C-alpha positions as a printed NumPy array, in Angstrom:
array([[  0.   ,   0.   ,   0.   ],
       [  1.351,   3.403,  -0.986],
       [  1.481,   6.189,   1.609],
       [  0.952,   9.855,   0.84 ],
       [  1.419,  12.52 ,   3.506],
       [ -0.375,  15.694,   2.534],
       [ -0.459,  19.296,   3.694],
       [  3.227,  19.997,   4.376],
       [  4.632,  23.518,   4.539],
       [  7.458,  23.849,   7.129],
       [ 10.99 ,  22.973,   5.89 ],
       [ 12.156,  21.083,   8.994],
       [  8.876,  19.199,   9.186],
       [  9.076,  18.356,   5.484],
       [ 12.54 ,  16.86 ,   6.048],
       [ 11.328,  14.847,   9.042],
       [  8.404,  13.449,   7.056],
       [ 10.667,  12.655,   4.111],
       [ 12.933,  10.653,   6.433],
       [ 10.017,   8.257,   6.968],
       [ 10.157,   7.499,   3.23 ],
       [  6.572,   8.086,   2.147],
       [  5.723,   7.347,  -1.462],
       [  4.099,  10.753,  -2.028],
       [  4.152,  14.098,  -0.219],
       [  1.564,  16.766,  -0.893],
       [  1.896,  20.542,  -0.904],
       [ -1.336,  22.515,  -0.944],
       [ -1.241,  25.311,  -3.521],
       [ -4.682,  26.665,  -2.653],
       [ -4.771,  29.911,  -0.692],
       [ -7.997,  29.345,   1.333],
       [ -6.544,  26.206,   2.927],
       [ -4.972,  26.497,   6.407],
       [ -2.245,  24.226,   5.005],
       [ -1.454,  26.551,   2.11 ],
       [  2.251,  26.264,   1.333],
       [  2.578,  29.969,   0.579],
       [  6.327,  30.227,   1.218],
       [  7.343,  26.962,  -0.352],
       [ 10.969,  26.987,  -1.487],
       [ 12.191,  25.003,  -4.449],
       [ 15.438,  24.242,  -2.624],
       [ 13.538,  22.338,   0.059],
       [ 11.77 ,  20.18 ,  -2.493],
       [ 15.021,  19.607,  -4.363],
       [ 16.47 ,  17.852,  -1.315],
       [ 13.75 ,  15.193,  -1.325],
       [ 14.535,  11.711,  -2.572],
       [ 13.715,  10.942,  -6.2  ],
       [ 11.647,   8.048,  -4.846],
       [  9.168,  10.461,  -3.247],
       [  6.554,  11.896,  -5.598],
       [  6.277,  15.624,  -4.921],
       [  2.606,  16.481,  -5.391],
       [  0.952,  19.861,  -5.9  ],
       [ -2.615,  19.939,  -4.56 ],
       [ -4.806,  22.362,  -6.499],
       [ -8.422,  23.531,  -6.744],
       [ -9.807,  24.936, -10.016],
       [ -6.465,  26.51 , -10.891],
       [ -5.555,  27.979, -14.3  ],
       [ -3.593,  25.828, -16.722],
       [ -0.79 ,  28.397, -16.915],
       [ -0.411,  28.599, -13.141],
       [ -0.209,  24.81 , -12.835],
       [  2.381,  24.628, -15.605],
       [  4.522,  27.241, -13.849],
       [  4.272,  25.416, -10.514],
       [  5.367,  22.178, -12.148],
       [  8.325,  23.904, -13.793],
       [  9.381,  25.984, -10.783],
       [  9.146,  23.258,  -8.15 ],
       [  9.723,  20.17 , -10.303],
       [  6.53 ,  18.537,  -9.084],
       [  6.13 ,  14.886, -10.037],
       [  2.361,  14.819,  -9.599],
       [ -0.668,  17.093,  -9.372],
       [ -3.789,  16.388,  -7.334],
       [ -6.88 ,  18.203,  -8.575],
       [ -9.687,  18.823,  -6.081],
       [-12.051,  21.102,  -7.987],
       [-14.355,  20.772, -10.976],
       [-11.564,  19.949, -13.409],
       [-12.844,  18.242, -16.56 ],
       [-11.303,  15.125, -18.113],
       [ -9.984,  17.334, -20.912],
       [ -8.278,  19.631, -18.412],
       [ -6.722,  16.696, -16.55 ],
       [ -5.438,  15.261, -19.814],
       [ -3.449,  18.449, -20.506],
       [ -0.934,  17.379, -17.858],
       [ -0.977,  13.598, -18.105],
       [  2.148,  13.363, -20.276],
       [  4.056,  15.758, -17.993],
       [  3.262,  14.543, -14.469],
       [  1.221,  11.942, -12.636],
       [ -2.384,  13.179, -12.457],
       [ -4.572,  12.423,  -9.436],
       [ -8.222,  13.556,  -9.589],
       [-10.006,  13.868,  -6.246],
       [-13.711,  13.394,  -5.608],
       [-15.689,  13.961,  -2.431],
       [-17.951,  11.024,  -1.632],
       [-21.257,  10.837,   0.181],
       [-24.273,   8.519,  -0.053],
       [-25.557,  10.268,  -3.176],
       [-22.311,  10.116,  -5.163],
       [-22.783,   8.927,  -8.754],
       [-19.85 ,   6.692,  -9.634],
       [-20.934,   6.652, -13.294],
       [-19.594,  10.192, -13.71 ],
       [-16.077,   8.84 , -13.25 ],
       [-16.25 ,   6.906, -16.531],
       [-15.373,   9.974, -18.586],
       [-12.032,  10.282, -16.743],
       [-10.789,   7.   , -18.194],
       [ -7.529,   7.74 , -19.982],
       [ -7.308,  11.285, -18.591],
       [ -5.926,  10.572, -15.118],
       [ -3.491,   8.142, -13.528],
       [ -5.204,   7.826, -10.153],
       [ -8.376,   8.846,  -8.38 ],
       [ -8.592,   9.995,  -4.78 ],
       [-11.757,   9.462,  -2.757],
       [-12.254,  11.933,   0.079],
       [-15.159,  12.912,   2.303],
       [-17.474,  15.371,   0.585],
       [-17.278,  18.788,   2.264],
       [-17.354,  22.405,   1.135],
       [-13.64 ,  22.786,   1.887],
       [-12.122,  20.485,  -0.759],
       [-10.514,  18.134,   1.76 ],
       [ -8.654,  18.349,   5.058],
       [-11.888,  17.976,   7.028],
       [-10.745,  15.121,   9.265],
       [-14.05 ,  13.384,   8.565],
       [-14.486,   9.877,   7.188],
       [-17.128,   8.674,   4.76 ],
       [-18.814,   5.265,   4.63 ],
       [-16.11 ,   3.081,   3.106],
       [-18.742,   0.576,   1.978],
       [-19.428,   3.083,  -0.806],
       [-16.159,   1.935,  -2.378],
       [-17.906,  -1.296,  -3.368],
       [-19.766,   0.772,  -5.972],
       [-16.519,   1.66 ,  -7.72 ],
       [-16.023,  -0.727, -10.659],
       [-13.401,   1.019, -12.797],
       [ -9.767,  -0.01 , -13.282],
       [ -8.164,   3.315, -12.302],
       [ -6.373,   2.796,  -8.95 ],
       [ -7.434,   5.067,  -6.098],
       [ -6.134,   6.685,  -2.929],
       [ -8.323,   6.77 ,   0.164],
       [ -8.497,  10.046,   2.076],
       [-10.702,  11.679,   4.687],
       [-10.293,  11.28 ,   8.428],
       [ -7.695,   8.517,   8.353],
       [ -6.156,   8.134,  11.819],
       [ -4.29 ,   5.692,  14.029],
       [ -7.669,   4.658,  15.398],
       [ -9.045,   3.425,  12.067],
       [ -6.012,   2.261,  10.083],
       [ -6.714,  -1.365,  10.97 ],
       [-10.093,  -0.963,   9.244],
       [ -8.368,   0.673,   6.298],
       [ -6.004,  -2.295,   5.966],
       [ -9.021,  -4.591,   5.836],
       [-10.415,  -2.886,   2.708],
       [-10.013,  -5.472,  -0.042],
       [-10.978,  -3.492,  -3.142],
       [ -8.71 ,  -4.577,  -6.042],
       [ -8.009,  -0.97 ,  -7.088],
       [ -7.155,   0.324,  -3.605],
       [ -3.71 ,   1.796,  -4.227],
       [ -2.797,   3.997,  -1.279],
       [ -3.753,   6.154,   1.676],
       [ -3.608,   9.921,   2.086],
       [ -2.652,  10.987,   5.625],
       [ -3.341,  14.561,   6.629],
       [ -5.3  ,  16.318,   9.362],
       [ -5.429,  13.502,  11.94 ],
       [ -1.627,  13.389,  11.944],
       [ -0.977,  17.016,  12.843],
       [  0.086,  19.158,  15.759],
       [ -1.506,  22.108,  13.947],
       [ -2.583,  22.666,  10.313],
       [  0.449,  22.046,   8.13 ],
       [  2.68 ,  20.726,  10.935],
       [  2.784,  16.933,  11.011],
       [  3.097,  14.846,  14.169],
       [  6.117,  12.692,  13.338],
       [  5.497,  10.227,  16.182],
       [  1.966,   9.542,  14.958],
       [  3.182,   9.173,  11.407],
       [  5.873,   6.701,  12.473],
       [  3.202,   4.522,  14.082],
       [  1.061,   4.771,  10.946],
       [  3.961,   3.746,   8.718],
       [  4.644,   0.74 ,  10.966],
       [  1.021,  -0.31 ,  10.658],
       [  0.77 ,   0.157,   6.901],
       [  4.158,  -0.85 ,   5.506]])
């Protein structure tokens, strides 16, 4: 199972998380978020291992802005949390790994994902909220049984030390990785390394 740690913004904390050897690390490039990496420095990202996918997390951003972020920070992946169309996602698929996020609730229509076939590399299923993620809330994971496509997915939304055993028990064939964020923090954007160490021990 792949592990992504999302919502990093402090250089020392980024280094400490990287030392745990996650598969992906996420930097939120969305100003309304309390985890907005507003003072992100390319030098910090350049020190990260090539084995860690540096991921820009974006919401309804302009194509030009995303292209500049990829070039300036050498991002390996983008994670799109807004209303981005399949055509928009496809603009970047040959440049970086593309992850398209969707907020799930009981009324979610999985059929609308069909049009993203071929446009994205991964999906990410989060809890549906008005804040585009980082809510610390889980959704009913039984909803994942309704997902029948072949695109692998990350699971996000309220993952914590208290429910990782349940997460490990999810047997969906396309379950690719977990996205750890708000339940592993001392404050927004500052990760609790001790909690993350325990999570890595449980999941690796």
